[in-house]
Short mmCIF file of C-alpha atoms in Angstrom, two decimals:
data_model
loop_
_atom_site.label_atom_id
_atom_site.label_comp_id
_atom_site.label_asym_id
_atom_site.label_seq_id
_atom_site.Cartn_x
_atom_site.Cartn_y
_atom_site.Cartn_z
CA MET N 1 0.00 0.00 0.00
CA ARG N 2 1.39 3.38 -1.00
CA ARG N 3 1.99 5.77 1.88
CA THR N 4 0.49 9.24 1.65
CA VAL N 5 1.86 10.78 4.84
CA PHE N 6 4.99 12.25 3.20
CA ASN N 7 5.37 14.64 0.25
CA GLU N 8 8.30 15.69 -1.97
CA ASP N 9 9.68 18.06 0.68
CA HIS N 10 9.84 15.27 3.22
CA GLU N 11 11.55 12.94 0.77
CA ALA N 12 14.12 15.61 -0.13
CA PHE N 13 14.80 16.04 3.58
CA ARG N 14 15.17 12.26 3.85
CA GLU N 15 17.86 12.21 1.15
CA THR N 16 19.78 15.02 2.84
CA LEU N 17 19.49 13.39 6.23
CA ARG N 18 20.55 9.97 4.97
CA ALA N 19 23.67 11.43 3.37
CA PHE N 20 24.46 13.33 6.58
CA ILE N 21 24.14 10.18 8.68
CA GLU N 22 26.39 8.19 6.36
CA ALA N 23 29.05 10.91 6.37
CA GLU N 24 28.94 12.28 9.93
CA VAL N 25 27.52 9.57 12.18
CA VAL N 26 28.06 6.03 10.91
CA PRO N 27 31.90 6.27 10.72
CA VAL N 28 32.21 7.39 14.37
CA TYR N 29 29.18 5.76 15.96
CA ASP N 30 31.15 2.96 17.60
CA GLU N 31 33.22 5.62 19.38
CA TRP N 32 30.06 7.29 20.65
CA PHE N 33 28.71 3.95 21.80
CA ALA N 34 31.89 3.19 23.75
CA ALA N 35 31.94 6.68 25.29
CA GLY N 36 28.28 6.49 26.31
CA GLN N 37 27.37 9.77 24.64
CA ALA N 38 27.59 11.79 21.46
CA PRO N 39 30.19 14.58 21.51
CA ARG N 40 28.89 18.06 22.32
CA ASP N 41 30.07 19.55 19.02
CA PHE N 42 27.84 17.14 17.09
CA TYR N 43 24.84 19.19 18.17
CA TYR N 44 26.26 22.23 16.41
CA LYS N 45 26.24 20.16 13.21
CA LEU N 46 22.59 19.31 13.77
CA GLY N 47 21.92 23.01 14.24
CA GLU N 48 23.68 23.84 10.98
CA LEU N 49 21.64 21.15 9.22
CA GLY N 50 18.46 22.81 10.45
CA ILE N 51 17.23 19.87 12.54
CA PHE N 52 16.53 21.99 15.62
CA GLY N 53 14.69 24.78 13.84
CA ILE N 54 12.08 22.96 11.79
CA ASN N 55 9.21 23.82 14.13
CA VAL N 56 10.64 27.13 15.40
CA PRO N 57 9.11 30.38 14.05
CA GLU N 58 11.13 32.13 11.34
CA GLU N 59 11.59 35.28 13.45
CA PHE N 60 13.76 33.25 15.83
CA GLY N 61 15.84 31.56 13.14
CA GLY N 62 13.70 28.52 12.42
CA ALA N 63 11.84 27.23 9.38
CA GLY N 64 8.44 28.12 10.83
CA LEU N 65 6.79 24.78 10.02
CA GLU N 66 4.00 23.33 12.13
CA SER N 67 4.42 19.66 11.35
CA HIS N 68 5.87 16.58 12.99
CA LYS N 69 6.44 14.78 9.70
CA PHE N 70 10.07 15.87 9.43
CA GLU N 71 10.62 14.41 12.90
CA ALA N 72 9.01 11.22 11.64
CA VAL N 73 11.51 11.07 8.78
CA LEU N 74 14.29 11.54 11.34
CA TYR N 75 13.02 8.58 13.35
CA GLU N 76 12.94 6.40 10.26
CA GLU N 77 16.39 7.36 8.99
CA THR N 78 18.24 7.03 12.29
CA ALA N 79 16.61 3.64 12.90
CA ARG N 80 17.42 2.54 9.36
CA ALA N 81 21.11 3.30 9.93
CA GLY N 82 21.11 1.77 13.41
CA VAL N 83 22.21 5.03 15.04
CA GLN N 84 20.89 7.75 17.35
CA PHE N 85 21.57 11.45 17.64
CA GLY N 86 22.56 11.35 21.29
CA GLY N 87 20.22 13.17 23.64
CA SER N 88 19.03 15.63 21.02
CA GLY N 89 15.60 14.05 20.75
CA VAL N 90 14.63 15.53 24.12
CA HIS N 91 15.79 18.95 22.91
CA VAL N 92 13.22 18.98 20.10
CA LEU N 93 10.44 16.57 21.03
CA LEU N 94 10.10 17.41 24.74
CA ALA N 95 11.61 20.81 25.48
CA LEU N 96 10.53 22.81 22.43
CA PRO N 97 6.77 22.39 22.91
CA TYR N 98 7.03 23.90 26.39
CA ILE N 99 9.02 26.87 25.13
CA LYS N 100 6.54 27.52 22.32
CA MET N 101 3.52 27.09 24.59
CA LEU N 102 4.69 28.90 27.72
CA ALA N 103 7.53 31.32 26.96
CA THR N 104 6.83 35.05 26.71
CA ASP N 105 8.01 36.98 23.67
CA GLU N 106 10.99 38.20 25.69
CA GLN N 107 11.87 34.65 26.70
CA LYS N 108 11.54 33.35 23.15
CA LYS N 109 13.96 36.04 21.95
CA ARG N 110 16.46 34.89 24.56
CA TYR N 111 15.97 31.15 24.22
CA LEU N 112 15.07 30.18 20.67
CA PRO N 113 17.96 31.49 18.51
CA LYS N 114 20.46 29.57 20.65
CA PHE N 115 18.08 26.59 20.70
CA VAL N 116 18.04 26.49 16.89
CA SER N 117 21.81 26.77 16.50
CA GLY N 118 22.60 24.14 19.12
CA GLU N 119 24.46 26.71 21.20
CA GLU N 120 22.06 25.93 24.05
CA MET N 121 20.93 22.33 24.38
CA TRP N 122 17.80 21.75 26.45
CA ALA N 123 16.56 18.89 28.61
CA ILE N 124 13.60 18.47 30.95
CA ALA N 125 13.80 17.29 34.56
CA MET N 126 10.66 15.77 36.03
CA THR N 127 11.47 12.40 37.63
CA GLU N 128 12.92 12.28 41.13
CA PRO N 129 14.56 9.46 43.08
CA GLY N 130 11.84 7.50 44.82
CA THR N 131 8.86 9.04 43.01
CA GLY N 132 9.07 7.56 39.50
CA SER N 133 5.90 8.27 37.55
CA ASP N 134 4.22 9.91 40.57
CA LEU N 135 5.05 13.48 39.56
CA ALA N 136 2.63 14.90 42.11
CA GLY N 137 4.90 13.44 44.79
CA MET N 138 7.95 15.46 43.78
CA LYS N 139 9.95 17.04 46.60
CA SER N 140 12.11 19.62 44.79
CA THR N 141 11.21 23.15 45.85
CA ALA N 142 11.59 26.64 44.39
CA LYS N 143 10.94 29.40 46.93
CA LEU N 144 10.57 33.03 45.90
CA SER N 145 13.17 35.30 47.46
CA GLU N 146 12.10 38.08 49.80
CA ASP N 147 12.93 40.75 47.22
CA GLY N 148 10.98 38.88 44.54
CA THR N 149 13.86 38.83 42.03
CA HIS N 150 14.56 35.10 41.96
CA TYR N 151 13.57 31.66 43.17
CA VAL N 152 15.81 29.44 45.30
CA LEU N 153 15.80 25.93 43.88
CA ASN N 154 16.64 22.85 45.95
CA GLY N 155 16.23 19.16 45.20
CA ALA N 156 17.33 16.30 42.96
CA LYS N 157 16.27 14.67 39.70
CA THR N 158 17.14 11.39 38.01
CA PHE N 159 16.85 9.68 34.60
CA ILE N 160 17.38 13.04 32.86
CA THR N 161 18.17 12.35 29.22
CA GLY N 162 20.47 14.97 27.76
CA GLY N 163 21.37 15.97 31.30
CA VAL N 164 25.15 15.85 30.86
CA HIS N 165 25.36 18.16 27.85
CA ALA N 166 22.34 20.36 28.67
CA ASP N 167 22.85 24.13 28.83
CA ARG N 168 19.31 24.76 30.04
CA VAL N 169 16.95 22.37 31.79
CA ILE N 170 13.22 22.76 32.29
CA VAL N 171 13.02 21.86 35.97
CA CYS N 172 9.75 20.97 37.66
CA ALA N 173 9.62 22.05 41.29
CA ARG N 174 7.13 22.90 44.00
CA THR N 175 6.44 26.58 44.53
CA SER N 176 3.67 25.85 47.02
CA ALA N 177 2.35 22.88 48.96
CA PRO N 178 -0.29 20.57 47.51
CA THR N 179 -3.84 21.07 48.71
CA ALA N 180 -6.07 18.51 50.36
CA GLU N 181 -8.28 18.54 47.27
CA ASP N 182 -5.48 18.43 44.68
CA ARG N 183 -2.02 17.04 45.41
CA ARG N 184 -0.94 18.09 41.90
CA HIS N 185 -1.30 21.77 42.79
CA GLY N 186 1.80 23.85 43.44
CA ILE N 187 4.21 22.64 40.74
CA SER N 188 5.95 25.20 38.50
CA LEU N 189 8.35 25.02 35.57
CA PHE N 190 11.68 26.86 35.30
CA ALA N 191 14.20 27.23 32.47
CA VAL N 192 17.31 26.75 34.58
CA ASP N 193 20.76 27.78 33.35
CA THR N 194 23.06 24.83 34.08
CA LYS N 195 25.98 27.18 34.73
CA SER N 196 24.20 28.52 37.82
CA GLU N 197 25.99 28.20 41.14
CA GLY N 198 24.68 25.23 43.12
CA TYR N 199 23.60 23.32 40.01
CA SER N 200 25.49 20.05 39.56
CA VAL N 201 25.44 16.99 37.34
CA GLY N 202 25.87 13.77 39.27
CA ARG N 203 26.35 10.31 37.82
CA LYS N 204 26.04 9.71 34.11
CA LEU N 205 23.79 6.68 34.34
CA ASP N 206 24.83 3.38 32.78
CA LYS N 207 21.74 2.26 30.86
CA LEU N 208 20.85 -1.05 29.27
CA GLY N 209 20.29 0.67 25.93
CA LEU N 210 20.28 4.12 24.31
CA LYS N 211 23.99 4.17 25.03
CA THR N 212 24.78 7.32 23.05
CA SER N 213 22.24 9.51 24.85
CA ASP N 214 23.66 11.04 28.01
CA THR N 215 21.34 10.35 30.95
CA ALA N 216 22.20 11.80 34.32
CA GLU N 217 21.29 12.62 37.88
CA LEU N 218 20.96 16.32 38.71
CA ALA N 219 21.20 18.13 42.03
CA PHE N 220 20.22 21.68 43.03
CA VAL N 221 21.54 23.36 46.17
CA ASP N 222 20.27 26.92 46.68
CA VAL N 223 20.29 27.57 42.93
CA LYS N 224 19.14 31.10 42.16
CA VAL N 225 16.70 31.11 39.24
CA PRO N 226 15.70 34.60 38.01
CA VAL N 227 11.96 35.21 37.96
CA GLU N 228 12.41 35.91 34.24
CA ASP N 229 13.05 32.18 33.79
CA LEU N 230 9.71 31.00 35.16
CA LEU N 231 7.83 29.27 32.33
CA GLY N 232 4.12 29.96 32.36
CA GLU N 233 2.26 30.68 35.58
CA GLU N 234 3.18 29.60 39.07
CA ASN N 235 1.61 26.40 40.38
CA LYS N 236 0.19 25.29 37.01
CA GLY N 237 3.11 23.09 36.02
CA PHE N 238 1.24 19.80 36.34
CA TYR N 239 -1.39 20.99 33.89
CA TYR N 240 1.32 22.06 31.45
CA LEU N 241 3.06 18.67 31.71
CA GLY N 242 -0.14 16.86 30.79
CA HIS N 243 -0.75 19.12 27.81
CA ASN N 244 2.21 17.75 25.83
CA LEU N 245 1.84 14.06 26.63
CA ALA N 246 0.06 13.25 23.36
CA SER N 247 2.95 14.53 21.22
CA GLU N 248 5.52 12.82 23.46
CA ARG N 249 3.70 9.49 23.16
CA TRP N 250 3.35 9.94 19.41
CA GLY N 251 7.14 10.31 19.21
CA ILE N 252 7.70 7.09 21.14
CA ALA N 253 5.13 5.26 19.01
CA PHE N 254 6.59 6.41 15.72
CA GLY N 255 10.12 5.75 16.87
CA ALA N 256 9.17 2.21 17.91
CA TYR N 257 7.54 1.51 14.55
CA ALA N 258 10.69 2.81 12.80
CA GLN N 259 12.84 0.49 14.91
CA ALA N 260 10.66 -2.50 14.00
CA LYS N 261 10.93 -1.63 10.32
CA ALA N 262 14.70 -1.36 10.63
CA ALA N 263 14.89 -4.72 12.43
CA VAL N 264 13.23 -6.45 9.49
CA ARG N 265 15.71 -4.77 7.15
CA PHE N 266 18.68 -5.91 9.25
CA ALA N 267 17.35 -9.47 9.53
CA LYS N 268 16.55 -9.75 5.83
CA GLN N 269 20.06 -8.63 4.91
CA TYR N 270 21.64 -11.00 7.42
CA VAL N 271 19.74 -14.14 6.40
CA GLN N 272 20.51 -13.52 2.74
CA GLU N 273 24.23 -13.32 3.46
CA ARG N 274 24.60 -15.92 6.22
CA THR N 275 25.09 -19.53 5.11
CA VAL N 276 24.36 -22.64 7.23
CA PHE N 277 24.31 -26.26 6.12
CA GLY N 278 25.49 -25.06 2.73
CA LYS N 279 22.51 -22.79 2.14
CA PRO N 280 21.63 -19.15 2.89
CA VAL N 281 19.51 -18.87 6.04
CA ALA N 282 16.92 -17.10 3.87
CA HIS N 283 16.40 -20.36 1.97
CA PHE N 284 14.67 -22.10 4.88
CA GLN N 285 10.89 -21.96 5.16
CA ASN N 286 10.95 -20.97 8.83
CA THR N 287 13.04 -17.90 7.97
CA LYS N 288 10.60 -16.86 5.26
CA PHE N 289 7.59 -17.36 7.51
CA GLU N 290 9.15 -15.47 10.42
CA LEU N 291 10.10 -12.48 8.30
CA ALA N 292 6.74 -12.48 6.53
CA ALA N 293 4.96 -12.39 9.90
CA CYS N 294 7.23 -9.58 11.06
CA GLN N 295 6.61 -7.60 7.89
CA ALA N 296 2.84 -7.92 8.36
CA GLU N 297 3.15 -6.53 11.89
CA VAL N 298 5.35 -3.67 10.68
CA ASP N 299 2.79 -2.83 7.98
CA ALA N 300 0.09 -2.57 10.64
CA ALA N 301 2.28 -0.45 12.93
CA GLU N 302 3.14 1.84 10.02
CA ALA N 303 -0.55 2.46 9.38
CA VAL N 304 -1.16 3.26 13.05
CA ALA N 305 1.91 5.51 13.25
CA ASP N 306 0.98 7.38 10.07
CA ARG N 307 -2.60 7.91 11.20
CA ALA N 308 -1.38 9.28 14.53
CA THR N 309 1.02 11.60 12.70
CA GLU N 310 -1.76 13.06 10.57
CA ALA N 311 -3.97 13.53 13.63
CA LEU N 312 -1.15 15.21 15.57
CA ASP N 313 -0.42 17.64 12.73
CA ALA N 314 -4.12 18.46 12.53
CA GLY N 315 -4.26 19.11 16.28
CA GLU N 316 -6.72 16.24 16.71
CA LEU N 317 -4.68 13.52 18.41
CA THR N 318 -6.50 12.73 21.65
CA PRO N 319 -4.78 11.37 24.77
CA ALA N 320 -6.49 8.00 24.30
CA GLU N 321 -5.48 7.80 20.64
CA ALA N 322 -1.89 8.65 21.50
CA ALA N 323 -1.93 6.00 24.24
CA SER N 324 -3.34 3.45 21.80
CA ALA N 325 -0.68 4.25 19.18
CA LYS N 326 2.11 4.02 21.77
CA LEU N 327 0.81 0.76 23.21
CA PHE N 328 0.39 -0.90 19.80
CA CYS N 329 3.59 0.28 18.15
CA THR N 330 5.84 -0.44 21.13
CA GLU N 331 4.40 -3.91 21.64
CA VAL N 332 4.77 -4.67 17.93
CA ALA N 333 8.37 -3.45 17.99
CA HIS N 334 9.08 -5.66 21.01
CA ARG N 335 7.85 -8.77 19.21
CA VAL N 336 9.39 -8.00 15.83
CA ILE N 337 12.84 -7.05 17.11
CA ASP N 338 12.99 -10.14 19.30
CA ARG N 339 12.13 -12.41 16.37
CA CYS N 340 14.60 -10.66 14.07
CA LEU N 341 17.35 -11.05 16.65
CA GLN N 342 16.52 -14.77 16.85
CA LEU N 343 17.10 -15.07 13.11
CA HIS N 344 20.64 -13.75 13.65
CA GLY N 345 21.44 -16.64 15.99
CA GLY N 346 24.37 -16.05 18.32
CA TYR N 347 25.57 -13.08 16.33
CA GLY N 348 22.36 -11.28 17.21
CA TYR N 349 23.60 -11.09 20.79
CA MET N 350 26.77 -9.26 19.80
CA ASN N 351 26.81 -5.46 20.07
CA GLU N 352 28.74 -5.18 16.83
CA TYR N 353 25.50 -6.06 15.06
CA PRO N 354 22.84 -3.32 14.96
CA ILE N 355 20.07 -5.75 15.88
CA ALA N 356 21.63 -6.26 19.32
CA ARG N 357 21.78 -2.54 20.01
CA LEU N 358 18.27 -2.13 18.67
CA TYR N 359 17.03 -4.84 21.02
CA ALA N 360 18.42 -2.98 24.04
CA ASP N 361 17.36 0.46 22.81
CA ASN N 362 13.80 -0.63 22.17
CA ARG N 363 13.10 -2.01 25.63
CA VAL N 364 12.54 1.36 27.29
CA ASN N 365 9.76 2.30 24.85
CA ARG N 366 7.27 0.31 26.94
CA ILE N 367 8.35 2.15 30.08
CA TYR N 368 9.04 5.85 29.51
CA GLY N 369 6.36 8.29 28.47
CA GLY N 370 3.99 6.10 30.48
CA THR N 371 4.22 2.32 30.81
CA SER N 372 2.14 -0.05 28.69
CA GLU N 373 -0.02 -0.66 31.74
CA ILE N 374 -0.75 3.07 32.07
CA MET N 375 -1.58 3.22 28.35
CA LYS N 376 -4.11 0.43 28.86
CA SER N 377 -5.67 2.33 31.77
CA ILE N 378 -6.04 5.48 29.64
CA ILE N 379 -7.62 3.53 26.78
CA ALA N 380 -9.97 1.66 29.13
CA LYS N 381 -11.09 4.90 30.74
CA ASP N 382 -11.79 6.38 27.30
CA MET N 383 -13.91 3.29 26.57
CA GLY N 384 -15.99 4.07 29.65
CA LEU N 385 -14.65 1.13 31.61
#
């Protein structure tokens, strides 16, 4: 079935991106993998390529487009090559929507030009040690100074992707206590300069997968945050966080579908080249049946991912639809990648093969952005159950 989600502009972007990946990423990716992060100067290259400015208004140096389809192409091309762009996904997919939605004109003038160029990389810090998905239980605080010029930030965060290289971090902290009626009340968002005194990066976490994205623990000890860096209104942070969940879950869903598609490509190539018992592995009926079943699942996931993309661009993707897309695409990717790794035999367990890295990278898709169990709860509630 012919896809209709992409046009000539998207395909031209795909060609440019594919050439960039082959020239700038593939030759050095093993070094990134061993180091556990992409080098900081790589993000300047992404800025020069225009990756960070696609959805940024032209007045701030961006392309001024209101579409997620270029991001979708990025997911497909990085998965196809078996690489990742470090922690830059958080910069665009998670941080940018908050800046566009909440920042004042003055803030946008300060933030966005450096955002587009890669001069300032952004991350977002929500999760805290001991609270996990229970954001309403966060303990970090931001107290307004007596003279009203700044907030004093104290606390700790963990699992912060992009946290090592980040120049600014959207930090969620309590500006007032929760109420008896609403424990989510009292959370605010701040665009914190990581060079601020009292701000520190702790451990760079050693993850099972996503090895080239820097993920860290952060600590704040009496960090002074100017009132000019408050994003949105005080105490409404929890509402703001919920507002962008649909686009975040779309990104995870589309990325998972792209990984599943890439897995089939890797497995097909491997079984055609690998010989056992004097024949290519692709010759055996089991291999054909396994790959055919995987391809059918990928076709279904592609349709779901494309439909969600169109709905997101139209501003019509509901929380339940986003949850459904994430649940389906991540579960499909889990099954497909596992079966494709099996077709590699023992070599599939070796990190020198992209299927092994893909297997580890994919596992978190059913956890972050809301676990599969939470997605089921959202869908069930939408069904009236």
